[in-house]
Amino acid sequence: MRDRFLLVTQEALLGVRETTTRQSIRRPTPVVTS
């Protein structure tokens, strides 16, 4: 059970990191175009 819990938490953290990185990448793109 612990292994599954760790895997789920790791997946959740990775998902959050992906969303945060995507947001940070999206922000400068309009600045570069403009």
JSON list of N, CA and C in Angstrom, two decimals, residues 1-30:
[
{"chain": "A", "resi": 1, "resn": "MET", "atom": "N", "xyz": [0.84, -1.21, 0.00]},
{"chain": "A", "resi": 1, "resn": "MET", "atom": "CA", "xyz": [0.00, 0.00, 0.00]},
{"chain": "A", "resi": 1, "resn": "MET", "atom": "C", "xyz": [0.88, 1.26, 0.00]},
{"chain": "A", "resi": 2, "resn": "ARG", "atom": "N", "xyz": [1.96, 1.20, 0.74]},
{"chain": "A", "resi": 2, "resn": "ARG", "atom": "CA", "xyz": [2.83, 2.39, 0.79]},
{"chain": "A", "resi": 2, "resn": "ARG", "atom": "C", "xyz": [3.40, 2.69, -0.59]},
{"chain": "A", "resi": 3, "resn": "ASP", "atom": "N", "xyz": [3.82, 1.64, -1.30]},
{"chain": "A", "resi": 3, "resn": "ASP", "atom": "CA", "xyz": [4.40, 1.86, -2.63]},
{"chain": "A", "resi": 3, "resn": "ASP", "atom": "C", "xyz": [3.37, 2.55, -3.53]},
{"chain": "A", "resi": 4, "resn": "ARG", "atom": "N", "xyz": [2.14, 2.07, -3.47]},
{"chain": "A", "resi": 4, "resn": "ARG", "atom": "CA", "xyz": [1.10, 2.68, -4.32]},
{"chain": "A", "resi": 4, "resn": "ARG", "atom": "C", "xyz": [0.89, 4.13, -3.93]},
{"chain": "A", "resi": 5, "resn": "PHE", "atom": "N", "xyz": [0.85, 4.40, -2.64]},
{"chain": "A", "resi": 5, "resn": "PHE", "atom": "CA", "xyz": [0.64, 5.77, -2.17]},
{"chain": "A", "resi": 5, "resn": "PHE", "atom": "C", "xyz": [1.78, 6.68, -2.67]},
{"chain": "A", "resi": 6, "resn": "LEU", "atom": "N", "xyz": [3.01, 6.17, -2.57]},
{"chain": "A", "resi": 6, "resn": "LEU", "atom": "CA", "xyz": [4.15, 6.97, -3.03]},
{"chain": "A", "resi": 6, "resn": "LEU", "atom": "C", "xyz": [4.06, 7.23, -4.53]},
{"chain": "A", "resi": 7, "resn": "LEU", "atom": "N", "xyz": [3.67, 6.20, -5.29]},
{"chain": "A", "resi": 7, "resn": "LEU", "atom": "CA", "xyz": [3.55, 6.37, -6.74]},
{"chain": "A", "resi": 7, "resn": "LEU", "atom": "C", "xyz": [2.50, 7.43, -7.05]},
{"chain": "A", "resi": 8, "resn": "VAL", "atom": "N", "xyz": [1.39, 7.37, -6.35]},
{"chain": "A", "resi": 8, "resn": "VAL", "atom": "CA", "xyz": [0.31, 8.35, -6.60]},
{"chain": "A", "resi": 8, "resn": "VAL", "atom": "C", "xyz": [0.79, 9.76, -6.26]},
{"chain": "A", "resi": 9, "resn": "THR", "atom": "N", "xyz": [1.48, 9.89, -5.13]},
{"chain": "A", "resi": 9, "resn": "THR", "atom": "CA", "xyz": [1.96, 11.22, -4.74]},
{"chain": "A", "resi": 9, "resn": "THR", "atom": "C", "xyz": [2.99, 11.73, -5.75]},
{"chain": "A", "resi": 10, "resn": "GLN", "atom": "N", "xyz": [3.88, 10.86, -6.19]},
{"chain": "A", "resi": 10, "resn": "GLN", "atom": "CA", "xyz": [4.89, 11.26, -7.18]},
{"chain": "A", "resi": 10, "resn": "GLN", "atom": "C", "xyz": [4.20, 11.71, -8.47]},
{"chain": "A", "resi": 11, "resn": "GLU", "atom": "N", "xyz": [3.18, 10.95, -8.91]},
{"chain": "A", "resi": 11, "resn": "GLU", "atom": "CA", "xyz": [2.47, 11.33, -10.13]},
{"chain": "A", "resi": 11, "resn": "GLU", "atom": "C", "xyz": [1.79, 12.68, -9.95]},
{"chain": "A", "resi": 12, "resn": "ALA", "atom": "N", "xyz": [1.21, 12.90, -8.79]},
{"chain": "A", "resi": 12, "resn": "ALA", "atom": "CA", "xyz": [0.53, 14.18, -8.53]},
{"chain": "A", "resi": 12, "resn": "ALA", "atom": "C", "xyz": [1.54, 15.32, -8.54]},
{"chain": "A", "resi": 13, "resn": "LEU", "atom": "N", "xyz": [2.69, 15.12, -7.90]},
{"chain": "A", "resi": 13, "resn": "LEU", "atom": "CA", "xyz": [3.71, 16.17, -7.88]},
{"chain": "A", "resi": 13, "resn": "LEU", "atom": "C", "xyz": [4.20, 16.46, -9.29]},
{"chain": "A", "resi": 14, "resn": "LEU", "atom": "N", "xyz": [4.42, 15.40, -10.09]},
{"chain": "A", "resi": 14, "resn": "LEU", "atom": "CA", "xyz": [4.87, 15.61, -11.47]},
{"chain": "A", "resi": 14, "resn": "LEU", "atom": "C", "xyz": [3.82, 16.39, -12.25]},
{"chain": "A", "resi": 15, "resn": "GLY", "atom": "N", "xyz": [2.55, 16.05, -12.04]},
{"chain": "A", "resi": 15, "resn": "GLY", "atom": "CA", "xyz": [1.47, 16.77, -12.74]},
{"chain": "A", "resi": 15, "resn": "GLY", "atom": "C", "xyz": [1.48, 18.24, -12.37]},
{"chain": "A", "resi": 16, "resn": "VAL", "atom": "N", "xyz": [1.65, 18.52, -11.07]},
{"chain": "A", "resi": 16, "resn": "VAL", "atom": "CA", "xyz": [1.68, 19.92, -10.63]},
{"chain": "A", "resi": 16, "resn": "VAL", "atom": "C", "xyz": [2.88, 20.63, -11.25]},
{"chain": "A", "resi": 17, "resn": "ARG", "atom": "N", "xyz": [4.02, 19.96, -11.27]},
{"chain": "A", "resi": 17, "resn": "ARG", "atom": "CA", "xyz": [5.22, 20.59, -11.86]},
{"chain": "A", "resi": 17, "resn": "ARG", "atom": "C", "xyz": [5.00, 20.89, -13.33]},
{"chain": "A", "resi": 18, "resn": "GLU", "atom": "N", "xyz": [4.38, 19.94, -14.05]},
{"chain": "A", "resi": 18, "resn": "GLU", "atom": "CA", "xyz": [4.13, 20.16, -15.48]},
{"chain": "A", "resi": 18, "resn": "GLU", "atom": "C", "xyz": [3.22, 21.36, -15.68]},
{"chain": "A", "resi": 19, "resn": "THR", "atom": "N", "xyz": [2.17, 21.46, -14.87]},
{"chain": "A", "resi": 19, "resn": "THR", "atom": "CA", "xyz": [1.23, 22.58, -15.02]},
{"chain": "A", "resi": 19, "resn": "THR", "atom": "C", "xyz": [1.93, 23.90, -14.70]},
{"chain": "A", "resi": 20, "resn": "THR", "atom": "N", "xyz": [2.73, 23.93, -13.64]},
{"chain": "A", "resi": 20, "resn": "THR", "atom": "CA", "xyz": [3.41, 25.17, -13.26]},
{"chain": "A", "resi": 20, "resn": "THR", "atom": "C", "xyz": [4.42, 25.56, -14.34]},
{"chain": "A", "resi": 21, "resn": "THR", "atom": "N", "xyz": [5.18, 24.60, -14.86]},
{"chain": "A", "resi": 21, "resn": "THR", "atom": "CA", "xyz": [6.15, 24.91, -15.90]},
{"chain": "A", "resi": 21, "resn": "THR", "atom": "C", "xyz": [5.45, 25.40, -17.15]},
{"chain": "A", "resi": 22, "resn": "ARG", "atom": "N", "xyz": [4.33, 24.77, -17.50]},
{"chain": "A", "resi": 22, "resn": "ARG", "atom": "CA", "xyz": [3.58, 25.20, -18.69]},
{"chain": "A", "resi": 22, "resn": "ARG", "atom": "C", "xyz": [3.08, 26.63, -18.51]},
{"chain": "A", "resi": 23, "resn": "GLN", "atom": "N", "xyz": [2.59, 26.95, -17.31]},
{"chain": "A", "resi": 23, "resn": "GLN", "atom": "CA", "xyz": [2.10, 28.30, -17.06]},
{"chain": "A", "resi": 23, "resn": "GLN", "atom": "C", "xyz": [3.25, 29.30, -17.17]},
{"chain": "A", "resi": 24, "resn": "SER", "atom": "N", "xyz": [4.39, 28.97, -16.60]},
{"chain": "A", "resi": 24, "resn": "SER", "atom": "CA", "xyz": [5.54, 29.88, -16.64]},
{"chain": "A", "resi": 24, "resn": "SER", "atom": "C", "xyz": [6.02, 30.05, -18.07]},
{"chain": "A", "resi": 25, "resn": "ILE", "atom": "N", "xyz": [5.94, 28.97, -18.88]},
{"chain": "A", "resi": 25, "resn": "ILE", "atom": "CA", "xyz": [6.37, 29.05, -20.28]},
{"chain": "A", "resi": 25, "resn": "ILE", "atom": "C", "xyz": [5.35, 29.86, -21.09]},
{"chain": "A", "resi": 26, "resn": "ARG", "atom": "N", "xyz": [4.07, 29.72, -20.74]},
{"chain": "A", "resi": 26, "resn": "ARG", "atom": "CA", "xyz": [3.03, 30.45, -21.48]},
{"chain": "A", "resi": 26, "resn": "ARG", "atom": "C", "xyz": [3.16, 31.95, -21.23]},
{"chain": "A", "resi": 27, "resn": "ARG", "atom": "N", "xyz": [3.56, 32.35, -20.06]},
{"chain": "A", "resi": 27, "resn": "ARG", "atom": "CA", "xyz": [3.60, 33.78, -19.72]},
{"chain": "A", "resi": 27, "resn": "ARG", "atom": "C", "xyz": [4.61, 34.55, -20.60]},
{"chain": "A", "resi": 28, "resn": "PRO", "atom": "N", "xyz": [5.85, 34.10, -20.73]},
{"chain": "A", "resi": 28, "resn": "PRO", "atom": "CA", "xyz": [6.82, 34.87, -21.53]},
{"chain": "A", "resi": 28, "resn": "PRO", "atom": "C", "xyz": [6.55, 34.82, -23.02]},
{"chain": "A", "resi": 29, "resn": "THR", "atom": "N", "xyz": [5.83, 33.81, -23.52]},
{"chain": "A", "resi": 29, "resn": "THR", "atom": "CA", "xyz": [5.61, 33.70, -24.97]},
{"chain": "A", "resi": 29, "resn": "THR", "atom": "C", "xyz": [4.92, 34.94, -25.53]},
{"chain": "A", "resi": 30, "resn": "PRO", "atom": "N", "xyz": [3.83, 35.44, -24.92]},
{"chain": "A", "resi": 30, "resn": "PRO", "atom": "CA", "xyz": [3.18, 36.64, -25.46]},
{"chain": "A", "resi": 30, "resn": "PRO", "atom": "C", "xyz": [4.10, 37.86, -25.39]}
]
